[in-house]
Backbone as ProteinMPNN parsed JSONL, in Angstrom:
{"seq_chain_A": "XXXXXXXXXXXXXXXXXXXXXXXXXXXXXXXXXXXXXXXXXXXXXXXXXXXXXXXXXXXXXXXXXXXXXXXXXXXXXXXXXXXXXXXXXXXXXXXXXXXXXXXXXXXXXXXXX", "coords_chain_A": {"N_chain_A": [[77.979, 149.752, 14.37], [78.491, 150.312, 10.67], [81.011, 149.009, 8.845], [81.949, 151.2, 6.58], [80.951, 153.458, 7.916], [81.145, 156.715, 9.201], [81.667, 159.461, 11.44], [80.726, 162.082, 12.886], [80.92, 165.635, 14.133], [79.511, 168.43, 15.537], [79.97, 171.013, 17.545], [78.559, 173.855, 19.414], [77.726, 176.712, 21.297], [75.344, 176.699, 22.973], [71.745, 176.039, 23.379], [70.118, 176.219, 21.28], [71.118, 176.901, 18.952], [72.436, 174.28, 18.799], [70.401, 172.283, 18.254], [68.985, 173.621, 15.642], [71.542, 173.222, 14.4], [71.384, 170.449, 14.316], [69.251, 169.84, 13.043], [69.313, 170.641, 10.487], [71.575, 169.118, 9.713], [70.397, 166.633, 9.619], [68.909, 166.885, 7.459], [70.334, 168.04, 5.44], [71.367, 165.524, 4.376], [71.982, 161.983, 4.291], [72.07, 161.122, 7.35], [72.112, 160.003, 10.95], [71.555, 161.195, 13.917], [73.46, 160.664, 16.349], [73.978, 161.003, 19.046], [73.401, 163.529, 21.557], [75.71, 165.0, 23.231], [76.362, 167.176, 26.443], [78.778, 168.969, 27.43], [79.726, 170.528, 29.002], [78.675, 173.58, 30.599], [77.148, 175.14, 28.477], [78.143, 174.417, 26.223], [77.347, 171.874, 24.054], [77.44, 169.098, 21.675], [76.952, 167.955, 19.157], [76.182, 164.779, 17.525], [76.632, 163.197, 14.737], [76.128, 159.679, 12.438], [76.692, 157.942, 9.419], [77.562, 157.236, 6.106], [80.864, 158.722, 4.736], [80.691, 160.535, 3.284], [78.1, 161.852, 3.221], [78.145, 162.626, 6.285], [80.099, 164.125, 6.128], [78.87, 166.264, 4.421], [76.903, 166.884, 6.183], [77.832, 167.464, 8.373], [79.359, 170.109, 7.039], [76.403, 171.463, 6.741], [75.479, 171.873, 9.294], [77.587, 173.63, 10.737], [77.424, 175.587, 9.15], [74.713, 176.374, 9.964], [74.66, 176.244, 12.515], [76.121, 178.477, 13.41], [74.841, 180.569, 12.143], [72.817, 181.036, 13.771], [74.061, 181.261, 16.482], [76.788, 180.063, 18.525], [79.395, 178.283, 17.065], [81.817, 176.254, 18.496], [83.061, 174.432, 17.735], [84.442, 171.516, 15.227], [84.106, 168.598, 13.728], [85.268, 165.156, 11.911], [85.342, 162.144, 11.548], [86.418, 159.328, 9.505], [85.262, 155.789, 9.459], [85.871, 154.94, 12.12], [87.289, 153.556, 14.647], [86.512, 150.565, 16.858], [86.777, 151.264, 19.429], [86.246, 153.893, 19.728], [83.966, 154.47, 18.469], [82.777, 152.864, 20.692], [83.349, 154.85, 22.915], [81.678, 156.837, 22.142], [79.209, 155.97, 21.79], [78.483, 155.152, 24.305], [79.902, 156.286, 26.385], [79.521, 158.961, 26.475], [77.862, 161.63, 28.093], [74.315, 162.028, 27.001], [71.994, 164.663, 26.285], [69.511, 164.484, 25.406], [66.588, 162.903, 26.776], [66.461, 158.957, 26.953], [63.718, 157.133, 25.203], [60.822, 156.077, 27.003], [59.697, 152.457, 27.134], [56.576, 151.422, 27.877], [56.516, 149.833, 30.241], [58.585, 150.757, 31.63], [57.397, 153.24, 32.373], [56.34, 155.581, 35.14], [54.579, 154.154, 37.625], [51.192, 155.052, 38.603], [48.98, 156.169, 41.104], [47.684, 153.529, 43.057], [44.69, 152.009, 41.927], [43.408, 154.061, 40.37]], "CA_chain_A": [[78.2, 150.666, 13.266], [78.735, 149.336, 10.284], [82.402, 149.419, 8.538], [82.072, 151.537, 6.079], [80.32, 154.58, 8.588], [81.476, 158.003, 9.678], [80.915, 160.168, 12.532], [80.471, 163.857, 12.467], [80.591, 166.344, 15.132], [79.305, 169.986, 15.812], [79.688, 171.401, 18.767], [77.797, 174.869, 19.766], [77.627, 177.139, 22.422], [73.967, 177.044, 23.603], [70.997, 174.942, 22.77], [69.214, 176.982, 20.193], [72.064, 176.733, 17.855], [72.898, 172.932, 19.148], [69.189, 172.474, 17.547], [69.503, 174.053, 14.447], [72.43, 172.277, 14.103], [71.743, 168.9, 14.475], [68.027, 169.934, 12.141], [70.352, 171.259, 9.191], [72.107, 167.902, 9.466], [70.042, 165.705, 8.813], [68.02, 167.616, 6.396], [70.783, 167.942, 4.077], [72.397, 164.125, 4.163], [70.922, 160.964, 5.255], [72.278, 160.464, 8.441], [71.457, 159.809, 11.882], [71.543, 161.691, 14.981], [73.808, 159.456, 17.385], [73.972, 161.43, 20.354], [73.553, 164.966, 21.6], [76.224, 165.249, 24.565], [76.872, 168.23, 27.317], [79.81, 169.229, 27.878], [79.722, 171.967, 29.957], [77.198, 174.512, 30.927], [76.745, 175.713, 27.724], [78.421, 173.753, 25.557], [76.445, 170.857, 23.577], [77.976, 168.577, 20.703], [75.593, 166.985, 18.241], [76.915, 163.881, 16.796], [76.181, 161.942, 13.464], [76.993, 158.86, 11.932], [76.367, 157.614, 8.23], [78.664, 157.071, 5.054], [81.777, 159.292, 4.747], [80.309, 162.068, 1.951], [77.014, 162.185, 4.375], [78.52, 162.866, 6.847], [80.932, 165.549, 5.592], [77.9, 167.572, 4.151], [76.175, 167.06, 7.225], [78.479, 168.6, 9.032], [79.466, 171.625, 6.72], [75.122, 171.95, 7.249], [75.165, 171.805, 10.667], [78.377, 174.507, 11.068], [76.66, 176.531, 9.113], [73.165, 176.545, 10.643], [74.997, 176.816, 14.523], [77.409, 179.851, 12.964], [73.704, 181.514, 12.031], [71.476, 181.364, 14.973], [74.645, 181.154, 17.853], [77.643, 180.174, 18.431], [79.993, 177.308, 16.559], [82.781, 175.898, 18.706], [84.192, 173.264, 16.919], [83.168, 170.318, 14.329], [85.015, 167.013, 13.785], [84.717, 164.11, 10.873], [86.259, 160.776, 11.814], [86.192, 158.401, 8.717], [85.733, 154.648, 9.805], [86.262, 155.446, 13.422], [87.868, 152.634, 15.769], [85.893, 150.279, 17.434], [87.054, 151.922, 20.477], [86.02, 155.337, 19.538], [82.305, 153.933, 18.619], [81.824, 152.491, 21.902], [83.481, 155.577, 23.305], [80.761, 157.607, 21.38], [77.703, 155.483, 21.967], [78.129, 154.658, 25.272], [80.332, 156.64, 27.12], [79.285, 160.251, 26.376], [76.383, 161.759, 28.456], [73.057, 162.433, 26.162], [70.886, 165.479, 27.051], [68.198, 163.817, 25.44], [66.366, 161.646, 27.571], [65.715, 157.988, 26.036], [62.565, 157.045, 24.98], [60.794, 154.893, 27.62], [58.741, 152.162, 27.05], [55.121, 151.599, 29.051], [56.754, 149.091, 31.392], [59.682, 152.069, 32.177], [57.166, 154.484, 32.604], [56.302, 155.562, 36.582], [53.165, 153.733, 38.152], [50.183, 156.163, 39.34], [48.574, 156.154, 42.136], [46.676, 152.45, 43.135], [43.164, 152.115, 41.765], [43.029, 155.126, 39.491]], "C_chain_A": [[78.883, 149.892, 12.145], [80.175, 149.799, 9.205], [82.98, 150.773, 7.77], [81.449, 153.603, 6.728], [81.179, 155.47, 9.195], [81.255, 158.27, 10.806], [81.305, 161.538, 12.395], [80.251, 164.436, 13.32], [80.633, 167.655, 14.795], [79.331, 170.525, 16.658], [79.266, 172.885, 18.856], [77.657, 175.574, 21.118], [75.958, 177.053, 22.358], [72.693, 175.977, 23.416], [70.379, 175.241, 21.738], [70.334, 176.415, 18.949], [72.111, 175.543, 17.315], [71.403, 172.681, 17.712], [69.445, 172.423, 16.154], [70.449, 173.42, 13.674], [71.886, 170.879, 13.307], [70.262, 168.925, 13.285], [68.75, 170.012, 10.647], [70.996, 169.701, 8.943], [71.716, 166.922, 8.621], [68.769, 165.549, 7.352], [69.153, 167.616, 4.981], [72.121, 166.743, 3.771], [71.599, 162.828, 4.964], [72.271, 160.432, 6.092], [71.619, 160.14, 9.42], [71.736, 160.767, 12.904], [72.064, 160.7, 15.913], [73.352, 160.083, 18.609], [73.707, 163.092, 20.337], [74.045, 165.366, 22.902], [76.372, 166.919, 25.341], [77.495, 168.175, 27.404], [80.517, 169.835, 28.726], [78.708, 172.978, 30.166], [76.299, 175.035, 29.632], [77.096, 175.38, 26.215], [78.263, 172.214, 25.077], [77.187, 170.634, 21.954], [77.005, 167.749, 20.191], [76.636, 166.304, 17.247], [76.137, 162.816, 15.935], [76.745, 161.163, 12.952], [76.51, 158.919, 10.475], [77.455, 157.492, 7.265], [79.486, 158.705, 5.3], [81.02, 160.726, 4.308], [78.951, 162.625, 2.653], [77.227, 162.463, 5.521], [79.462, 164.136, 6.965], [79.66, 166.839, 5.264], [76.834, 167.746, 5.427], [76.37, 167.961, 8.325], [78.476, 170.117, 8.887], [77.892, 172.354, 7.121], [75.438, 172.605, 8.816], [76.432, 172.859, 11.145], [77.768, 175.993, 10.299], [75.465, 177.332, 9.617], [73.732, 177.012, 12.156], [75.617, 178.634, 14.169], [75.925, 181.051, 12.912], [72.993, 182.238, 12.641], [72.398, 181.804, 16.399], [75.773, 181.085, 17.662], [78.563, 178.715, 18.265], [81.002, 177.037, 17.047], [83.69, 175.317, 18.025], [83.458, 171.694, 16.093], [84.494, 169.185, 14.107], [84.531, 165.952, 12.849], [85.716, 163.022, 11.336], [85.781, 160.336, 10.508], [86.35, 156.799, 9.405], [86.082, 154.274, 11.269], [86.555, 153.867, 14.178], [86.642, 151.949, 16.114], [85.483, 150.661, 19.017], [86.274, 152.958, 20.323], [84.215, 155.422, 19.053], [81.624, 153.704, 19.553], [82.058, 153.783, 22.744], [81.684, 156.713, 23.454], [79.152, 157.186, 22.198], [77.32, 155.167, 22.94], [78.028, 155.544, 26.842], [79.601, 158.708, 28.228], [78.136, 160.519, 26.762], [75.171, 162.583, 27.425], [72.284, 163.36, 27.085], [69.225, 165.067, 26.592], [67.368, 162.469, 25.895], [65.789, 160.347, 26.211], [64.648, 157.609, 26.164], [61.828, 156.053, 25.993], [59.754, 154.24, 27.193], [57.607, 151.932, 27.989], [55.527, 150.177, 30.241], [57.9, 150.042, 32.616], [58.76, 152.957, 32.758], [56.738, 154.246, 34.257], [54.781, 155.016, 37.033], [52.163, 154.437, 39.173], [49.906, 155.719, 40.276], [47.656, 154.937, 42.147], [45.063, 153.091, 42.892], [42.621, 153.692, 40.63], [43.765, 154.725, 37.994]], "O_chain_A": [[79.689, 148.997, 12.397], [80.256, 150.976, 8.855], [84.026, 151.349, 8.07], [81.568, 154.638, 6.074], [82.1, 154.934, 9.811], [80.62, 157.437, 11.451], [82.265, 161.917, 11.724], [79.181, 164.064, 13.802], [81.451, 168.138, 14.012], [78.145, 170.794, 16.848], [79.928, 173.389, 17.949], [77.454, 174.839, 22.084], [75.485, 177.538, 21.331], [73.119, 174.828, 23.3], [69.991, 174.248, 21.123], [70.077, 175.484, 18.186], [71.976, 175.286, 16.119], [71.545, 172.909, 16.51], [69.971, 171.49, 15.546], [70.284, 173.099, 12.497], [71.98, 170.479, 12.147], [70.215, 167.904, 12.599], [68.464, 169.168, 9.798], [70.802, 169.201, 7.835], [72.156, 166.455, 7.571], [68.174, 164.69, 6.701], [68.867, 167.284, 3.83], [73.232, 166.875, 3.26], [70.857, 162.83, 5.946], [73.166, 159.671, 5.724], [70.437, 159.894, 9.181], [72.618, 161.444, 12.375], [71.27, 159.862, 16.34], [72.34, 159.658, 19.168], [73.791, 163.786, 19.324], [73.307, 165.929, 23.71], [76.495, 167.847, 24.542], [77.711, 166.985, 27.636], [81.682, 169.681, 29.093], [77.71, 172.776, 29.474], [75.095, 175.287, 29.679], [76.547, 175.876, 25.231], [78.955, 171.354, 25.622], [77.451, 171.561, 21.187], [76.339, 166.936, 20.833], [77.495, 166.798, 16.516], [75.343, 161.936, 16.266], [77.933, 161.412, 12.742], [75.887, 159.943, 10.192], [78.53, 157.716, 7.819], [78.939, 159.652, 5.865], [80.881, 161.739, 4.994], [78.756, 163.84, 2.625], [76.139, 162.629, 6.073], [79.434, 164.965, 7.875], [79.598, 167.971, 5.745], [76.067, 168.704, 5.524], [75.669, 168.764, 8.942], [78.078, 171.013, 9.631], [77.863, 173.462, 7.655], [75.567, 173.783, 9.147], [76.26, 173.005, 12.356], [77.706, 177.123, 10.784], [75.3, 178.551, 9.662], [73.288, 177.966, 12.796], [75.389, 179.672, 14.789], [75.935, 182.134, 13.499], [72.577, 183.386, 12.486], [71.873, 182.468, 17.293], [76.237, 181.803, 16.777], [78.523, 177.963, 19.238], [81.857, 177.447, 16.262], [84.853, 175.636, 17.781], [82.417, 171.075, 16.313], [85.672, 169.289, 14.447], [83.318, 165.752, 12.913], [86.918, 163.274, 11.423], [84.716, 160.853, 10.171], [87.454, 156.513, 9.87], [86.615, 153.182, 11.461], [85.618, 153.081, 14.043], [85.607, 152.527, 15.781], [84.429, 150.485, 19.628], [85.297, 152.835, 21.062], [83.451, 156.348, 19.326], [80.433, 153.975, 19.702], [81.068, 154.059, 23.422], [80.968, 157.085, 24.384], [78.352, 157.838, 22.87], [76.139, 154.841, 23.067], [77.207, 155.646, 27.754], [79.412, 159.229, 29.327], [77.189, 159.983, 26.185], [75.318, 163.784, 27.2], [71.958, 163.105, 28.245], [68.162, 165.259, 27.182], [67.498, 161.324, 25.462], [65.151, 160.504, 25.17], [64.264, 157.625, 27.334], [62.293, 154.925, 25.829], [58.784, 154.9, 26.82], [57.844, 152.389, 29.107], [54.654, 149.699, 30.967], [57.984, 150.013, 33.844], [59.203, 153.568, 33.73], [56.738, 153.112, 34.737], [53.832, 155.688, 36.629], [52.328, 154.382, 40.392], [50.522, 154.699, 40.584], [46.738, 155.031, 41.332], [44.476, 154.07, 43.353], [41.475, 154.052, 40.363], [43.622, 155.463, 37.018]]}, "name": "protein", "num_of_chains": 1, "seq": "XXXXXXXXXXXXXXXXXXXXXXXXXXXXXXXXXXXXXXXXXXXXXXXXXXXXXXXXXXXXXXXXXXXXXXXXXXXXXXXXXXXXXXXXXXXXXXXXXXXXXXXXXXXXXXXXX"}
């Protein structure tokens, strides 16, 4: 991440919202979508990085859009965030979205077909 980058959290009760959320985001700021952790049964945090001011409006999006469709726990803006708190982020925290695999990842069919 590079020095000058943010991170932005939304958290949501449900997935519909979570969604919505994290769509609203990056629709109105160019960020990214880092992660989209579980937390609990029902509780899902969608997290973005990008410059400070993109990140801020990304957020207020994305609290608005969860507040609409569901239900808005809690939202969070780090400025500049630790190196700690990056790897925390990017590494640590479990993703409900599976990563993308490539065609050597993927599972091998049945011989001869």
């Amino acid at each position: 991440m590079a020095e000058n980058e943010a991170l932005g959290f939304v958290e949501t009760r449900g997935l519909v919202a979570a969604i919505e959320a994290a769509d609203a985001m990056v629709k109105a700021a160019r960020v990214r979508i880092k992660t989209v952790g579980n937390a609990d049964a029902a509780l899902i945090s969608v997290i973005c990085e990008g410059d400070l001011a993109a990140c801020a409006a990304a957020v207020d999006a994305g609290k608005a859009a969860a507040a609409r469709v569901g239900d808005l726990v809690a939202s969070n803006l780090i400025p500049r965030p630790d190196d700690d708190t990056a790897t925390l982020v990017g590494e640590r925290i479990d993703g409900i979205m599976p990563r993308k695999r490539g065609a050597e990842d993927k599972p091998k069919g049945k011989a001869g077909k």
